Amino acid sequence: MSVEAPPTSNLRDQIHDAARRARVAARILATLTTETKNRALHAAADSVLAHVHEVLAANAADVEAARASGTPESMLDRLALNPQRVEGIASGLRQVAGLPDPVGEVLRGSTLANGLQIRQQRVPLGVVGMVYEGRPNVTVDAFGLTLKSGNAALLRGSSSAAQSNAALVSALQMALLGEGLPEDAVQLLPSADRASVTHLIQARGLVDVVIPRGGAGLIDAVVRDATVPTIETGVGNCHVFVHEAADLDVAERIVLNSKTRRTSVCNAAETLLVDSAVAATALPRLVGALEAAGVTVHLDPTEEELRAEFLSMDIAVAVVDGVDAAVDHVNEYGTGHTEAIVTTDLAAAQRFTDRVDAAAVMVNASTAFTDGEQFGFGAEIGISTQKLHARGPMGLSELTSTKWIVWGSPADGHIRPT
């Protein structure tokens, strides 16, 4: 099993060797039938459940070490697994198996006047590198999505989840071997040395794309230092704007769900904006509801707090003068992830959705809905906050590129006139 290999004298060579093996595996995966991939995904789900005791024991060791090192509770929540979460991980693989296969999908095509038949169709990206923190469920999500889309995965998780990730990848590789597929379709890279990240993200020519998933520091470092094409994901300073025409019963439910459903995720609300026209009524009610739920409310936020992704039971609150001021605030302080407006005024909602610059904009809905599974994509590889190739929750289609295929006449051939 090529799970987490021991340190070598040359970490760069170790990472590059893994990438070369991944490229060989990727060529095999690219030609698999949908049926073969789906069988492998169901086998992987079965294998994860069959090894649940090993996975939970490894995870318990990771959580214990993280707690001893002073890791915040919100981060421990990301790291921790239990039988229900492992069931959910396996269920996610089965859900991906049930999704349409994007590989080979024809996006457009035509027959030109000269008789040439052209079409553009989806093809796998190749070797996908993932750099991520905590959250061992990402290990399995990444495997499921990359396999179904015909890609090989190089996974560089955090050292805090090393034992959990190793147990999960071991189970996944056993399933692949059982289906006669290359175990190198998913590989876990060493996480003890941070240099392994550098060697992965600079393996240009061996790795086709890198996707960082984690906090702002991780994402910024990968985007800054990578020579491999990178898809920027995830940092979420998300806002909920309560407009003057909002139903306050609706607003309270949405604000509480956006903030408190799960604070450690990137789609959690970090700032509440209240229209000055209803601040006298709305502000006491919403602040009271948040505080009653255990949220620390920052009523006079600093510049730093307005830009913060708290990932905790904290929220900044600001009063703004109408839709345009709310939009200006969001576009200044937001991170292009998810923004929400609560209102019964359709014109105000339309103005907000038209002008806010974000991957997802919600109208009378919680920011928590920005999620691949909620959007019907199955598990997601991440939520892209950039504007090239993919934006928003990234499912199977976003893990493909395209290829142009041109058919000429078999009898005469086609040549371009001089």
PDB file of C-alpha atoms in Angstrom, residues 269-372:
ATOM      1  CA  ALA A 269     -22.084  33.788   8.269  1.00  0.00           C
ATOM      2  CA  GLU A 270     -19.455  36.004   9.880  1.00  0.00           C
ATOM      3  CA  THR A 271     -21.131  39.419   9.542  1.00  0.00           C
ATOM      4  CA  LEU A 272     -24.714  40.590   9.996  1.00  0.00           C
ATOM      5  CA  LEU A 273     -25.696  43.753   8.139  1.00  0.00           C
ATOM      6  CA  VAL A 274     -28.893  45.528   9.214  1.00  0.00           C
ATOM      7  CA  ASP A 275     -30.653  48.215   7.193  1.00  0.00           C
ATOM      8  CA  SER A 276     -30.651  51.493   9.138  1.00  0.00           C
ATOM      9  CA  ALA A 277     -34.343  51.935   8.270  1.00  0.00           C
ATOM     10  CA  VAL A 278     -35.277  49.040  10.573  1.00  0.00           C
ATOM     11  CA  ALA A 279     -32.265  48.972  12.885  1.00  0.00           C
ATOM     12  CA  ALA A 280     -34.204  50.242  15.901  1.00  0.00           C
ATOM     13  CA  THR A 281     -36.515  47.230  15.721  1.00  0.00           C
ATOM     14  CA  ALA A 282     -34.425  44.568  14.020  1.00  0.00           C
ATOM     15  CA  LEU A 283     -31.099  45.041  15.786  1.00  0.00           C
ATOM     16  CA  PRO A 284     -32.249  44.315  19.371  1.00  0.00           C
ATOM     17  CA  ARG A 285     -34.244  41.297  18.240  1.00  0.00           C
ATOM     18  CA  LEU A 286     -31.503  39.737  16.103  1.00  0.00           C
ATOM     19  CA  VAL A 287     -28.710  40.465  18.575  1.00  0.00           C
ATOM     20  CA  GLY A 288     -30.828  39.028  21.376  1.00  0.00           C
ATOM     21  CA  ALA A 289     -31.498  35.850  19.395  1.00  0.00           C
ATOM     22  CA  LEU A 290     -27.821  35.435  18.582  1.00  0.00           C
ATOM     23  CA  GLU A 291     -26.726  35.978  22.158  1.00  0.00           C
ATOM     24  CA  ALA A 292     -29.373  33.566  23.399  1.00  0.00           C
ATOM     25  CA  ALA A 293     -27.853  30.973  21.048  1.00  0.00           C
ATOM     26  CA  GLY A 294     -24.428  31.537  22.603  1.00  0.00           C
ATOM     27  CA  VAL A 295     -22.967  33.787  19.921  1.00  0.00           C
ATOM     28  CA  THR A 296     -20.573  36.591  20.889  1.00  0.00           C
ATOM     29  CA  VAL A 297     -21.819  39.670  19.031  1.00  0.00           C
ATOM     30  CA  HIS A 298     -19.296  42.345  18.018  1.00  0.00           C
ATOM     31  CA  LEU A 299     -21.515  45.434  17.858  1.00  0.00           C
ATOM     32  CA  ASP A 300     -18.754  47.936  17.229  1.00  0.00           C
ATOM     33  CA  PRO A 301     -16.469  45.834  15.056  1.00  0.00           C
ATOM     34  CA  THR A 302     -12.930  46.797  14.225  1.00  0.00           C
ATOM     35  CA  GLU A 303     -11.598  46.727  10.679  1.00  0.00           C
ATOM     36  CA  GLU A 304      -9.960  43.411  11.496  1.00  0.00           C
ATOM     37  CA  GLU A 305     -13.232  41.947  12.786  1.00  0.00           C
ATOM     38  CA  LEU A 306     -15.114  43.098   9.681  1.00  0.00           C
ATOM     39  CA  ARG A 307     -12.620  41.132   7.571  1.00  0.00           C
ATOM     40  CA  ALA A 308     -12.444  38.107   9.878  1.00  0.00           C
ATOM     41  CA  GLU A 309     -13.441  34.556   9.099  1.00  0.00           C
ATOM     42  CA  PHE A 310     -14.142  33.767  12.755  1.00  0.00           C
ATOM     43  CA  LEU A 311     -15.002  30.065  12.321  1.00  0.00           C
ATOM     44  CA  SER A 312     -16.382  30.298  15.846  1.00  0.00           C
ATOM     45  CA  MET A 313     -19.454  31.503  17.749  1.00  0.00           C
ATOM     46  CA  ASP A 314     -18.626  35.126  16.928  1.00  0.00           C
ATOM     47  CA  ILE A 315     -20.284  37.533  14.521  1.00  0.00           C
ATOM     48  CA  ALA A 316     -19.658  41.133  13.548  1.00  0.00           C
ATOM     49  CA  VAL A 317     -22.690  43.429  13.233  1.00  0.00           C
ATOM     50  CA  ALA A 318     -22.915  46.650  11.217  1.00  0.00           C
ATOM     51  CA  VAL A 319     -25.711  49.034  10.232  1.00  0.00           C
ATOM     52  CA  VAL A 320     -25.853  50.145   6.585  1.00  0.00           C
ATOM     53  CA  ASP A 321     -28.052  52.604   4.693  1.00  0.00           C
ATOM     54  CA  GLY A 322     -29.982  50.469   2.238  1.00  0.00           C
ATOM     55  CA  VAL A 323     -29.172  47.992  -0.518  1.00  0.00           C
ATOM     56  CA  ASP A 324     -26.427  49.976  -2.221  1.00  0.00           C
ATOM     57  CA  ALA A 325     -24.530  50.504   1.021  1.00  0.00           C
ATOM     58  CA  ALA A 326     -24.905  46.813   1.837  1.00  0.00           C
ATOM     59  CA  VAL A 327     -23.534  45.862  -1.577  1.00  0.00           C
ATOM     60  CA  ASP A 328     -20.609  48.258  -1.176  1.00  0.00           C
ATOM     61  CA  HIS A 329     -19.841  46.800   2.265  1.00  0.00           C
ATOM     62  CA  VAL A 330     -20.003  43.215   1.001  1.00  0.00           C
ATOM     63  CA  ASN A 331     -17.822  43.917  -2.014  1.00  0.00           C
ATOM     64  CA  GLU A 332     -15.261  45.655   0.203  1.00  0.00           C
ATOM     65  CA  TYR A 333     -15.075  43.130   3.049  1.00  0.00           C
ATOM     66  CA  GLY A 334     -16.361  39.883   1.558  1.00  0.00           C
ATOM     67  CA  THR A 335     -14.223  37.104   0.145  1.00  0.00           C
ATOM     68  CA  GLY A 336     -16.346  36.263  -2.886  1.00  0.00           C
ATOM     69  CA  HIS A 337     -17.883  33.196  -1.254  1.00  0.00           C
ATOM     70  CA  THR A 338     -21.571  33.503  -0.240  1.00  0.00           C
ATOM     71  CA  GLU A 339     -23.720  36.555   0.479  1.00  0.00           C
ATOM     72  CA  ALA A 340     -27.383  36.674   1.504  1.00  0.00           C
ATOM     73  CA  ILE A 341     -30.224  39.187   1.562  1.00  0.00           C
ATOM     74  CA  VAL A 342     -33.461  38.824   3.521  1.00  0.00           C
ATOM     75  CA  THR A 343     -36.273  40.862   2.014  1.00  0.00           C
ATOM     76  CA  THR A 344     -39.821  40.755   0.642  1.00  0.00           C
ATOM     77  CA  ASP A 345     -38.928  43.439  -1.924  1.00  0.00           C
ATOM     78  CA  LEU A 346     -38.158  41.681  -5.211  1.00  0.00           C
ATOM     79  CA  ALA A 347     -36.560  44.764  -6.746  1.00  0.00           C
ATOM     80  CA  ALA A 348     -34.186  45.091  -3.789  1.00  0.00           C
ATOM     81  CA  ALA A 349     -33.314  41.410  -4.020  1.00  0.00           C
ATOM     82  CA  GLN A 350     -32.614  41.716  -7.739  1.00  0.00           C
ATOM     83  CA  ARG A 351     -30.386  44.765  -7.205  1.00  0.00           C
ATOM     84  CA  PHE A 352     -28.445  42.892  -4.508  1.00  0.00           C
ATOM     85  CA  THR A 353     -27.958  39.749  -6.618  1.00  0.00           C
ATOM     86  CA  ASP A 354     -26.953  41.797  -9.679  1.00  0.00           C
ATOM     87  CA  ARG A 355     -24.317  43.895  -7.921  1.00  0.00           C
ATOM     88  CA  VAL A 356     -22.787  41.610  -5.288  1.00  0.00           C
ATOM     89  CA  ASP A 357     -19.536  39.999  -6.424  1.00  0.00           C
ATOM     90  CA  ALA A 358     -19.653  36.477  -5.000  1.00  0.00           C
ATOM     91  CA  ALA A 359     -19.700  32.851  -6.086  1.00  0.00           C
ATOM     92  CA  ALA A 360     -23.167  32.381  -4.559  1.00  0.00           C
ATOM     93  CA  VAL A 361     -25.875  34.876  -3.614  1.00  0.00           C
ATOM     94  CA  MET A 362     -28.849  33.823  -1.494  1.00  0.00           C
ATOM     95  CA  VAL A 363     -32.260  35.482  -1.356  1.00  0.00           C
ATOM     96  CA  ASN A 364     -34.250  34.595   1.775  1.00  0.00           C
ATOM     97  CA  ALA A 365     -32.082  31.528   2.290  1.00  0.00           C
ATOM     98  CA  SER A 366     -29.269  30.588   4.653  1.00  0.00           C
ATOM     99  CA  THR A 367     -25.645  30.872   3.582  1.00  0.00           C
ATOM    100  CA  ALA A 368     -25.341  27.235   4.713  1.00  0.00           C
ATOM    101  CA  PHE A 369     -26.850  26.122   1.403  1.00  0.00           C
ATOM    102  CA  THR A 370     -23.628  26.835  -0.508  1.00  0.00           C
ATOM    103  CA  ASP A 371     -22.571  23.218  -0.562  1.00  0.00           C
ATOM    104  CA  GLY A 372     -22.064  20.700  -3.335  1.00  0.00           C
TER     105      GLY A 372
END
